[in-house]
């Protein structure tokens, strides 16, 4: 489970890690109130679960009320890497002298926790690893004994020659490690950890990923979960008896069985299309369920055509065909629907679907080719 920056900052504070004053807002009015108590300048930061917000225009400084209004309303209407921004963090703006990267994570190859630090802060660590690997130090930690103070000191000395800064950073590393262990995190990351012009060292960003398998031990963290629009859809689908996962393509897929659904998506890709979703309708194909599945697929405005791929085993194809007809009576569909129905009573099903708006095909390959052709033709 990923925490938002404003949530991670609260945990940082609890463990003594210095952060700049600030608070979260969901509207311009709330932002103005926060800025009033902080004083200008402030930094406005999009709260979305992705990195690179700075580069995408999701981090901006406001020097007065006018600028704050403008920047908050702009950022609140943004989407960053497909994620809608609903909240912004308003924090005191600071003068940065130097940016570092520090983090703890699990190193799968050595099966140990590892401390990673880099003198190239503010940049994505993957970039540094690729371009300047010598600027990264990794320290493998003992699974039983944890991190020794000398390891924190050594890592800090790798970052700076300044004695005072070394001592501040190693204290932060010890606090961050305590946090990492006590909440069963997979990752805690401060990027940038900033040395400010007044000589203080503060966490200017905060990223925490908690191990999902350990969440039962941390109910207070579970309650911090903020569902994305996509996750809300997934939960709604589950409540209606099918599994739906939104993707970014243009071909809506409605399939029975997770394996067949995966195979269908593979074939769509192979033949030059891209699936808009994964959807496993499950065992029975009652019209009610099919109708709500189609309705959910259609909520995605990227969808240009739908492919229905059903293998009728225990469910008979003629029942499915009738169900489909009933379903499209319930939901208004203005895009083509290609249907591949095979298995028990498929001949009857084929007859039922003759002279209907549904495009019947005889095989999975035919169906996928057809739907890809329809979408690519536009
Ligand atoms: P990310 O791009 O999603 O990792 O978001 P960050 O929280 O790391 O912010 C991006 C960058 O904005 C940081 O690397 C800093 O250089 C800059 N930044 C953040 N807060 C401040 C601030 O208070 N003052 C200044 N001058 N820059 C800031
Ligand atoms: Mn960052």
Short mmCIF file of C-alpha atoms and ligand atoms in Angstrom, two decimals:
data_model
loop_
_atom_site.label_atom_id
_atom_site.label_comp_id
_atom_site.label_asym_id
_atom_site.label_seq_id
_atom_site.Cartn_x
_atom_site.Cartn_y
_atom_site.Cartn_z
CA UNK A 1 0.00 0.00 0.00
CA UNK A 2 1.32 3.40 -1.05
CA UNK A 3 0.84 6.40 1.22
CA UNK A 4 0.36 9.93 -0.03
CA UNK A 5 3.12 12.41 0.74
CA UNK A 6 0.99 14.31 3.29
CA UNK A 7 0.29 11.04 5.12
CA UNK A 8 3.92 9.93 5.02
CA UNK A 9 4.95 13.32 6.45
CA UNK A 10 2.77 12.67 9.50
CA UNK A 11 4.60 9.40 10.13
CA UNK A 12 7.92 11.18 9.62
CA UNK A 13 6.97 13.71 12.29
CA UNK A 14 5.99 10.95 14.69
CA UNK A 15 9.47 9.48 14.35
CA UNK A 16 11.24 12.80 14.73
CA UNK A 17 12.21 13.32 11.11
CA UNK A 18 12.13 17.05 10.34
CA UNK A 19 9.68 18.23 7.68
CA UNK A 20 8.66 21.77 6.77
CA UNK A 21 5.38 23.08 8.18
CA UNK A 22 2.40 22.46 5.98
CA UNK A 23 -1.01 20.91 5.59
CA UNK A 24 -3.23 19.31 2.99
CA UNK A 25 -6.06 21.08 1.10
CA UNK A 26 -8.76 20.01 -1.34
CA UNK A 27 -9.84 23.45 -2.44
CA UNK A 28 -8.52 26.95 -3.08
CA UNK A 29 -10.28 28.22 0.07
CA UNK A 30 -8.65 25.60 2.26
CA UNK A 31 -5.28 26.36 0.66
CA UNK A 32 -5.66 30.08 1.37
CA UNK A 33 -6.42 29.37 5.03
CA UNK A 34 -3.33 27.21 5.40
CA UNK A 35 -1.13 29.78 3.67
CA UNK A 36 -2.42 32.45 6.04
CA UNK A 37 -0.99 30.60 9.01
CA UNK A 38 2.25 29.69 7.21
CA UNK A 39 3.00 33.00 5.56
CA UNK A 40 4.36 33.36 2.02
CA UNK A 41 6.09 31.94 0.05
CA UNK A 42 4.54 28.50 -0.01
CA UNK A 43 4.99 25.47 -2.21
CA UNK A 44 1.91 23.78 -3.71
CA UNK A 45 2.33 20.06 -4.29
CA UNK A 46 -0.04 17.68 -6.07
CA UNK A 47 -0.89 14.69 -3.87
CA UNK A 48 -0.89 11.74 -6.24
CA UNK A 49 0.78 8.36 -5.91
CA UNK A 50 3.47 8.81 -8.50
CA UNK A 51 6.95 10.26 -8.72
CA UNK A 52 8.07 12.99 -11.08
CA UNK A 53 5.37 15.42 -9.98
CA UNK A 54 7.88 18.24 -10.16
CA UNK A 55 8.64 17.55 -13.81
CA UNK A 56 4.94 17.24 -14.67
CA UNK A 57 4.14 20.69 -13.27
CA UNK A 58 2.61 19.35 -10.06
CA UNK A 59 4.96 21.27 -7.73
CA UNK A 60 4.85 25.07 -7.84
CA UNK A 61 5.86 27.95 -5.62
CA UNK A 62 3.39 30.75 -4.83
CA UNK A 63 4.67 34.08 -3.53
CA UNK A 64 1.34 35.70 -2.73
CA UNK A 65 -2.40 35.12 -2.51
CA UNK A 66 -3.03 35.73 -6.21
CA UNK A 67 -0.40 33.23 -7.27
CA UNK A 68 -1.62 30.72 -4.73
CA UNK A 69 -5.20 30.85 -6.05
CA UNK A 70 -3.99 30.43 -9.60
CA UNK A 71 -1.56 27.59 -8.86
CA UNK A 72 -3.86 25.63 -6.56
CA UNK A 73 -6.78 25.69 -8.98
CA UNK A 74 -4.49 24.74 -11.84
CA UNK A 75 -2.92 21.81 -9.99
CA UNK A 76 -6.29 20.63 -8.61
CA UNK A 77 -7.55 20.31 -12.18
CA UNK A 78 -4.54 18.33 -13.33
CA UNK A 79 -4.07 14.69 -14.08
CA UNK A 80 -0.55 13.36 -13.53
CA UNK A 81 0.34 10.10 -15.26
CA UNK A 82 -3.36 9.28 -15.47
CA UNK A 83 -4.04 10.09 -11.80
CA UNK A 84 -6.52 12.81 -10.93
CA UNK A 85 -5.26 15.35 -8.41
CA UNK A 86 -7.80 15.79 -5.59
CA UNK A 87 -5.56 17.24 -2.91
CA UNK A 88 -2.57 19.52 -2.66
CA UNK A 89 -0.03 19.91 0.09
CA UNK A 90 0.63 23.52 1.02
CA UNK A 91 4.01 23.86 2.74
CA UNK A 92 6.39 26.63 3.65
CA UNK A 93 8.76 27.24 0.75
CA UNK A 94 12.43 26.92 1.60
CA UNK A 95 15.84 27.84 0.19
CA UNK A 96 17.56 24.65 -0.89
CA UNK A 97 21.36 24.50 -0.80
CA UNK A 98 21.83 20.83 -1.63
CA UNK A 99 19.57 17.86 -2.32
CA UNK A 100 20.27 14.25 -1.29
CA UNK A 101 18.49 10.95 -1.73
CA UNK A 102 18.07 8.56 1.21
CA UNK A 103 15.92 5.47 1.47
CA UNK A 104 15.47 1.99 2.86
CA UNK A 105 14.10 -0.90 0.89
CA UNK A 106 14.27 -4.67 0.52
CA UNK A 107 17.02 -6.02 -1.69
CA UNK A 108 15.56 -9.22 -3.07
CA UNK A 109 18.82 -10.70 -4.31
CA UNK A 110 20.58 -10.48 -0.95
CA UNK A 111 17.27 -10.97 0.93
CA UNK A 112 18.18 -8.08 3.22
CA UNK A 113 17.07 -4.61 3.98
CA UNK A 114 19.31 -2.10 2.32
CA UNK A 115 20.06 1.55 2.96
CA UNK A 116 20.51 3.53 -0.24
CA UNK A 117 21.90 7.06 -0.31
CA UNK A 118 22.94 9.33 -3.13
CA UNK A 119 24.44 12.76 -3.46
CA UNK A 120 22.22 13.32 -6.50
CA UNK A 121 18.93 14.12 -4.78
CA UNK A 122 15.75 15.37 -6.40
CA UNK A 123 16.35 13.16 -9.42
CA UNK A 124 14.72 9.75 -9.79
CA UNK A 125 17.10 7.22 -8.25
CA UNK A 126 16.70 4.89 -11.25
CA UNK A 127 18.13 7.67 -13.44
CA UNK A 128 21.12 8.12 -11.15
CA UNK A 129 21.67 4.35 -11.07
CA UNK A 130 21.82 4.37 -14.86
CA UNK A 131 23.89 7.51 -15.46
CA UNK A 132 26.03 8.01 -12.35
CA UNK A 133 26.11 4.71 -10.43
CA UNK A 134 29.21 5.89 -8.52
CA UNK A 135 27.04 8.53 -6.85
CA UNK A 136 24.97 5.84 -5.10
CA UNK A 137 25.97 3.96 -1.96
CA UNK A 138 24.14 0.82 -0.90
CA UNK A 139 24.59 -0.56 2.58
CA UNK A 140 23.32 -4.06 3.28
CA UNK A 141 21.75 -4.41 6.74
CA UNK A 142 21.80 -7.33 9.11
CA UNK A 143 18.36 -8.94 9.37
CA UNK A 144 18.66 -9.49 13.12
CA UNK A 145 20.85 -6.65 14.28
CA UNK A 146 19.45 -3.98 11.98
CA UNK A 147 21.44 -0.88 11.17
CA UNK A 148 24.51 0.01 13.21
CA UNK A 149 25.21 3.65 13.99
CA UNK A 150 28.52 3.46 12.15
CA UNK A 151 26.65 2.41 8.99
CA UNK A 152 24.44 5.50 9.20
CA UNK A 153 27.55 7.65 9.82
CA UNK A 154 29.44 6.11 6.89
CA UNK A 155 26.50 6.65 4.56
CA UNK A 156 26.21 10.29 5.68
CA UNK A 157 29.94 10.81 5.11
CA UNK A 158 29.47 9.54 1.58
CA UNK A 159 27.04 12.43 1.04
CA UNK A 160 28.92 15.38 2.49
CA UNK A 161 32.23 16.33 4.13
CA UNK A 162 30.47 18.77 6.51
CA UNK A 163 30.62 17.39 10.05
CA UNK A 164 27.50 19.12 11.28
CA UNK A 165 25.47 17.95 8.27
CA UNK A 166 26.85 14.41 8.63
CA UNK A 167 25.56 14.28 12.18
CA UNK A 168 22.11 15.59 11.20
CA UNK A 169 21.76 13.15 8.32
CA UNK A 170 22.83 10.14 10.36
CA UNK A 171 20.25 10.99 13.02
CA UNK A 172 17.59 11.16 10.29
CA UNK A 173 18.75 7.81 8.89
CA UNK A 174 18.36 6.18 12.30
CA UNK A 175 14.88 7.64 12.71
CA UNK A 176 13.88 6.64 9.20
CA UNK A 177 15.11 3.09 9.78
CA UNK A 178 13.06 2.84 12.97
CA UNK A 179 10.00 3.97 11.02
CA UNK A 180 10.75 1.53 8.18
CA UNK A 181 10.90 -1.42 10.58
CA UNK A 182 8.03 -0.51 12.85
CA UNK A 183 5.43 -0.08 10.09
CA UNK A 184 6.61 -3.11 8.05
CA UNK A 185 7.42 -0.95 5.05
CA UNK A 186 8.85 -2.21 1.76
CA UNK A 187 10.16 1.22 1.00
CA UNK A 188 10.70 4.53 2.75
CA UNK A 189 12.29 7.23 0.70
CA UNK A 190 13.22 10.89 1.15
CA UNK A 191 13.96 12.49 -2.19
CA UNK A 192 15.07 15.16 -1.74
CA UNK A 193 16.45 15.27 1.75
CA UNK A 194 17.49 18.90 1.61
CA UNK A 195 20.22 20.92 3.23
CA UNK A 196 18.75 24.41 3.53
CA UNK A 197 20.53 27.73 3.45
CA UNK A 198 20.05 28.07 7.23
CA UNK A 199 22.04 24.86 7.76
CA UNK A 200 19.08 22.65 8.71
CA UNK A 201 18.36 19.33 7.03
CA UNK A 202 14.70 18.51 6.21
CA UNK A 203 12.69 15.94 4.30
CA UNK A 204 11.15 17.82 1.36
CA UNK A 205 9.42 14.77 -0.02
CA UNK A 206 8.13 11.61 1.65
CA UNK A 207 7.39 8.27 0.13
CA UNK A 208 6.25 5.17 2.00
CA UNK A 209 5.11 1.80 0.71
CA UNK A 210 3.79 -0.58 3.38
CA UNK A 211 3.88 -4.34 2.80
CA UNK A 212 0.27 -5.37 2.06
CA UNK A 213 0.85 -8.70 3.79
CA UNK A 214 1.63 -6.90 7.02
CA UNK A 215 -1.25 -4.43 6.90
CA UNK A 216 -3.32 -6.52 9.30
CA UNK A 217 -0.80 -5.51 11.95
CA UNK A 218 -1.34 -1.81 11.21
CA UNK A 219 -5.06 -1.06 11.08
CA UNK A 220 -4.32 2.65 11.60
CA UNK A 221 -2.42 2.66 8.30
CA UNK A 222 -5.09 0.68 6.47
CA UNK A 223 -7.56 3.47 7.28
CA UNK A 224 -5.31 5.95 5.45
CA UNK A 225 -6.00 4.23 2.14
CA UNK A 226 -7.35 6.55 -0.54
CA UNK A 227 -8.98 4.74 -3.42
CA UNK A 228 -8.22 5.86 -6.95
CA UNK A 229 -11.10 6.19 -9.42
CA UNK A 230 -9.93 2.90 -10.90
CA UNK A 231 -9.91 1.08 -7.59
CA UNK A 232 -13.45 2.33 -6.91
CA UNK A 233 -14.55 0.77 -10.20
CA UNK A 234 -12.84 -2.50 -9.29
CA UNK A 235 -14.70 -2.62 -5.99
CA UNK A 236 -18.03 -1.78 -7.64
CA UNK A 237 -17.43 -4.58 -10.18
CA UNK A 238 -16.70 -7.07 -7.40
CA UNK A 239 -19.97 -6.15 -5.70
CA UNK A 240 -21.79 -6.95 -8.96
CA UNK A 241 -20.11 -10.32 -9.26
CA UNK A 242 -17.41 -9.78 -11.86
CA UNK A 243 -13.78 -8.70 -12.00
CA UNK A 244 -12.88 -5.51 -13.85
CA UNK A 245 -9.52 -3.81 -14.20
CA UNK A 246 -9.22 -0.67 -16.28
CA UNK A 247 -6.42 -0.41 -18.81
CA UNK A 248 -5.56 2.26 -21.35
CA UNK A 249 -6.59 0.79 -24.72
CA UNK A 250 -9.69 1.17 -26.90
CA UNK A 251 -11.12 -2.36 -27.09
CA UNK A 252 -13.52 -3.27 -24.32
CA UNK A 253 -13.28 -6.96 -23.43
CA UNK A 254 -15.98 -9.06 -21.80
CA UNK A 255 -14.84 -12.63 -21.21
CA UNK A 256 -15.68 -15.55 -18.96
CA UNK A 257 -12.79 -16.98 -17.02
CA UNK A 258 -9.61 -15.20 -16.00
CA UNK A 259 -7.41 -17.40 -18.21
CA UNK A 260 -9.50 -16.80 -21.30
CA UNK A 261 -9.63 -13.09 -20.48
CA UNK A 262 -5.83 -12.95 -20.34
CA UNK A 263 -5.53 -14.93 -23.58
CA UNK A 264 -8.02 -12.58 -25.25
CA UNK A 265 -6.01 -9.53 -24.20
CA UNK A 266 -2.81 -11.16 -25.47
CA UNK A 267 -4.42 -11.83 -28.84
CA UNK A 268 -5.77 -8.28 -29.05
CA UNK A 269 -2.23 -6.98 -28.53
CA UNK A 270 -0.74 -9.50 -30.94
CA UNK A 271 -3.11 -8.47 -33.71
CA UNK A 272 -2.39 -4.78 -33.30
CA UNK A 273 -5.09 -3.56 -30.89
CA UNK A 274 -5.01 -2.60 -27.26
CA UNK A 275 -7.42 -3.74 -24.55
CA UNK A 276 -9.35 -1.11 -22.59
CA UNK A 277 -9.86 -3.45 -19.70
CA UNK A 278 -9.61 -6.88 -18.20
CA UNK A 279 -13.08 -8.23 -17.43
CA UNK A 280 -13.88 -11.69 -16.16
CA UNK A 281 -17.64 -12.09 -15.94
CA UNK A 282 -17.26 -15.40 -14.12
CA UNK A 283 -19.44 -18.47 -14.33
CA UNK A 284 -23.08 -17.63 -14.93
CA UNK A 285 -23.86 -15.02 -17.56
CA UNK A 286 -27.20 -13.73 -16.38
CA UNK A 287 -28.43 -10.71 -18.39
CA UNK A 288 -28.37 -8.45 -15.34
CA UNK A 289 -24.67 -9.08 -14.80
CA UNK A 290 -23.80 -8.81 -18.51
CA UNK A 291 -25.70 -5.52 -18.69
CA UNK A 292 -23.80 -4.03 -15.77
CA UNK A 293 -20.51 -5.27 -17.21
CA UNK A 294 -21.25 -3.63 -20.56
CA UNK A 295 -22.35 -0.48 -18.77
CA UNK A 296 -19.06 -0.36 -16.87
CA UNK A 297 -17.02 -0.93 -20.03
CA UNK A 298 -18.90 1.95 -21.70
CA UNK A 299 -18.09 4.40 -18.90
CA UNK A 300 -14.57 4.41 -20.32
CA UNK A 301 -14.73 6.98 -23.11
CA UNK A 302 -11.66 5.47 -24.81
CA UNK A 303 -13.64 2.37 -25.73
CA UNK A 304 -14.37 2.25 -29.46
CA UNK A 305 -15.64 -1.34 -29.77
CA UNK A 306 -16.42 -4.27 -27.51
CA UNK A 307 -15.32 -7.86 -27.88
CA UNK A 308 -17.34 -10.49 -26.08
CA UNK A 309 -15.55 -13.82 -25.84
CA UNK A 310 -17.52 -16.52 -24.06
CA UNK A 311 -16.87 -20.20 -23.74
CA UNK A 312 -20.11 -21.94 -22.89
CA UNK A 313 -19.44 -24.99 -20.79
CA UNK A 314 -21.99 -25.39 -18.04
CA UNK A 315 -23.53 -22.10 -19.13
CA UNK A 316 -25.22 -22.81 -22.43
CA UNK A 317 -24.48 -20.55 -25.40
CA UNK A 318 -28.17 -20.03 -26.24
CA UNK A 319 -28.79 -18.71 -22.72
CA UNK A 320 -25.83 -16.39 -23.10
CA UNK A 321 -27.05 -15.18 -26.49
CA UNK A 322 -30.49 -14.39 -25.09
CA UNK A 323 -28.84 -12.71 -22.15
CA UNK A 324 -26.74 -10.54 -24.43
CA UNK A 325 -29.80 -9.40 -26.38
CA UNK A 326 -31.60 -8.55 -23.17
CA UNK A 327 -28.53 -6.74 -21.89
CA UNK A 328 -28.18 -4.49 -24.94
CA UNK A 329 -31.85 -3.61 -24.56
CA UNK A 330 -31.03 -2.35 -21.07
CA UNK A 331 -27.89 -0.37 -21.95
CA UNK A 332 -27.76 1.85 -24.96
CA UNK A 333 -24.73 0.83 -26.99
CA UNK A 334 -23.59 2.99 -29.87
CA UNK A 335 -20.37 1.20 -30.70
CA UNK A 336 -19.91 -2.17 -32.44
CA UNK A 337 -20.01 -5.34 -30.38
CA UNK A 338 -18.29 -8.44 -31.71
CA UNK A 339 -19.37 -11.73 -30.17
CA UNK A 340 -17.57 -15.02 -30.15
CA UNK A 341 -19.60 -17.70 -28.44
CA UNK A 342 -18.48 -21.27 -28.45
CA UNK A 343 -19.37 -24.50 -26.65
CA UNK A 344 -22.68 -26.07 -25.66
CA UNK A 345 -25.53 -25.13 -28.06
CA UNK A 346 -23.43 -22.71 -30.07
CA UNK A 347 -25.46 -23.41 -33.24
CA UNK A 348 -28.64 -22.26 -31.54
CA UNK A 349 -26.80 -19.21 -30.22
CA UNK A 350 -25.63 -18.32 -33.72
CA UNK A 351 -29.27 -18.43 -34.96
CA UNK A 352 -30.44 -16.26 -32.09
CA UNK A 353 -27.86 -13.58 -32.89
CA UNK A 354 -28.63 -13.51 -36.63
CA UNK A 355 -30.09 -10.18 -37.76
CA UNK A 356 -29.24 -8.42 -34.51
CA UNK A 357 -26.80 -5.51 -34.04
CA UNK A 358 -24.30 -7.97 -32.54
CA UNK A 359 -21.55 -9.11 -34.92
CA UNK A 360 -21.21 -12.86 -34.59
CA UNK A 361 -17.89 -14.53 -35.39
CA UNK A 362 -16.93 -18.19 -35.46
CA UNK A 363 -13.55 -18.12 -33.76
CA UNK A 364 -11.51 -16.16 -31.27
CA UNK A 365 -8.98 -15.14 -33.94
CA UNK A 366 -11.81 -13.97 -36.23
CA UNK A 367 -13.36 -12.02 -33.37
CA UNK A 368 -10.16 -10.29 -32.35
CA UNK A 369 -9.20 -9.49 -35.98
CA UNK A 370 -12.67 -8.10 -36.55
CA UNK A 371 -12.69 -5.87 -33.48
CA UNK A 372 -9.14 -4.61 -34.14
CA UNK A 373 -10.14 -3.80 -37.72
CA UNK A 374 -13.24 -1.91 -36.54
CA UNK A 375 -11.24 0.17 -34.07
CA UNK A 376 -8.35 0.89 -36.42
CA UNK A 377 -10.75 1.95 -39.14
CA UNK A 378 -12.01 4.53 -36.63
P1 LIG B 1 8.49 14.64 -7.07
O1 LIG B 1 8.94 15.37 -8.29
O2 LIG B 1 7.19 13.94 -7.27
O3 LIG B 1 9.55 13.74 -6.51
O4 LIG B 1 8.19 15.78 -5.95
P2 LIG B 1 9.14 16.45 -4.88
O5 LIG B 1 8.38 16.57 -3.63
O6 LIG B 1 10.45 15.75 -4.78
O7 LIG B 1 9.34 17.92 -5.45
C1 LIG B 1 10.06 18.13 -6.65
C2 LIG B 1 11.13 19.20 -6.44
O8 LIG B 1 10.57 20.42 -6.06
C3 LIG B 1 12.14 18.87 -5.36
O9 LIG B 1 13.17 18.04 -5.82
C4 LIG B 1 12.66 20.22 -5.00
O10 LIG B 1 13.77 20.57 -5.80
C5 LIG B 1 11.51 21.16 -5.33
N1 LIG B 1 10.90 21.69 -4.08
C6 LIG B 1 10.05 21.08 -3.24
N2 LIG B 1 9.75 21.87 -2.20
C7 LIG B 1 10.46 23.03 -2.39
C8 LIG B 1 10.59 24.26 -1.67
O11 LIG B 1 10.01 24.48 -0.61
N3 LIG B 1 11.42 25.21 -2.19
C9 LIG B 1 12.10 25.02 -3.35
N4 LIG B 1 12.88 25.99 -3.81
N5 LIG B 1 11.98 23.89 -4.06
C10 LIG B 1 11.18 22.91 -3.60
MN1 LIG B 2 10.72 13.65 -4.88
#
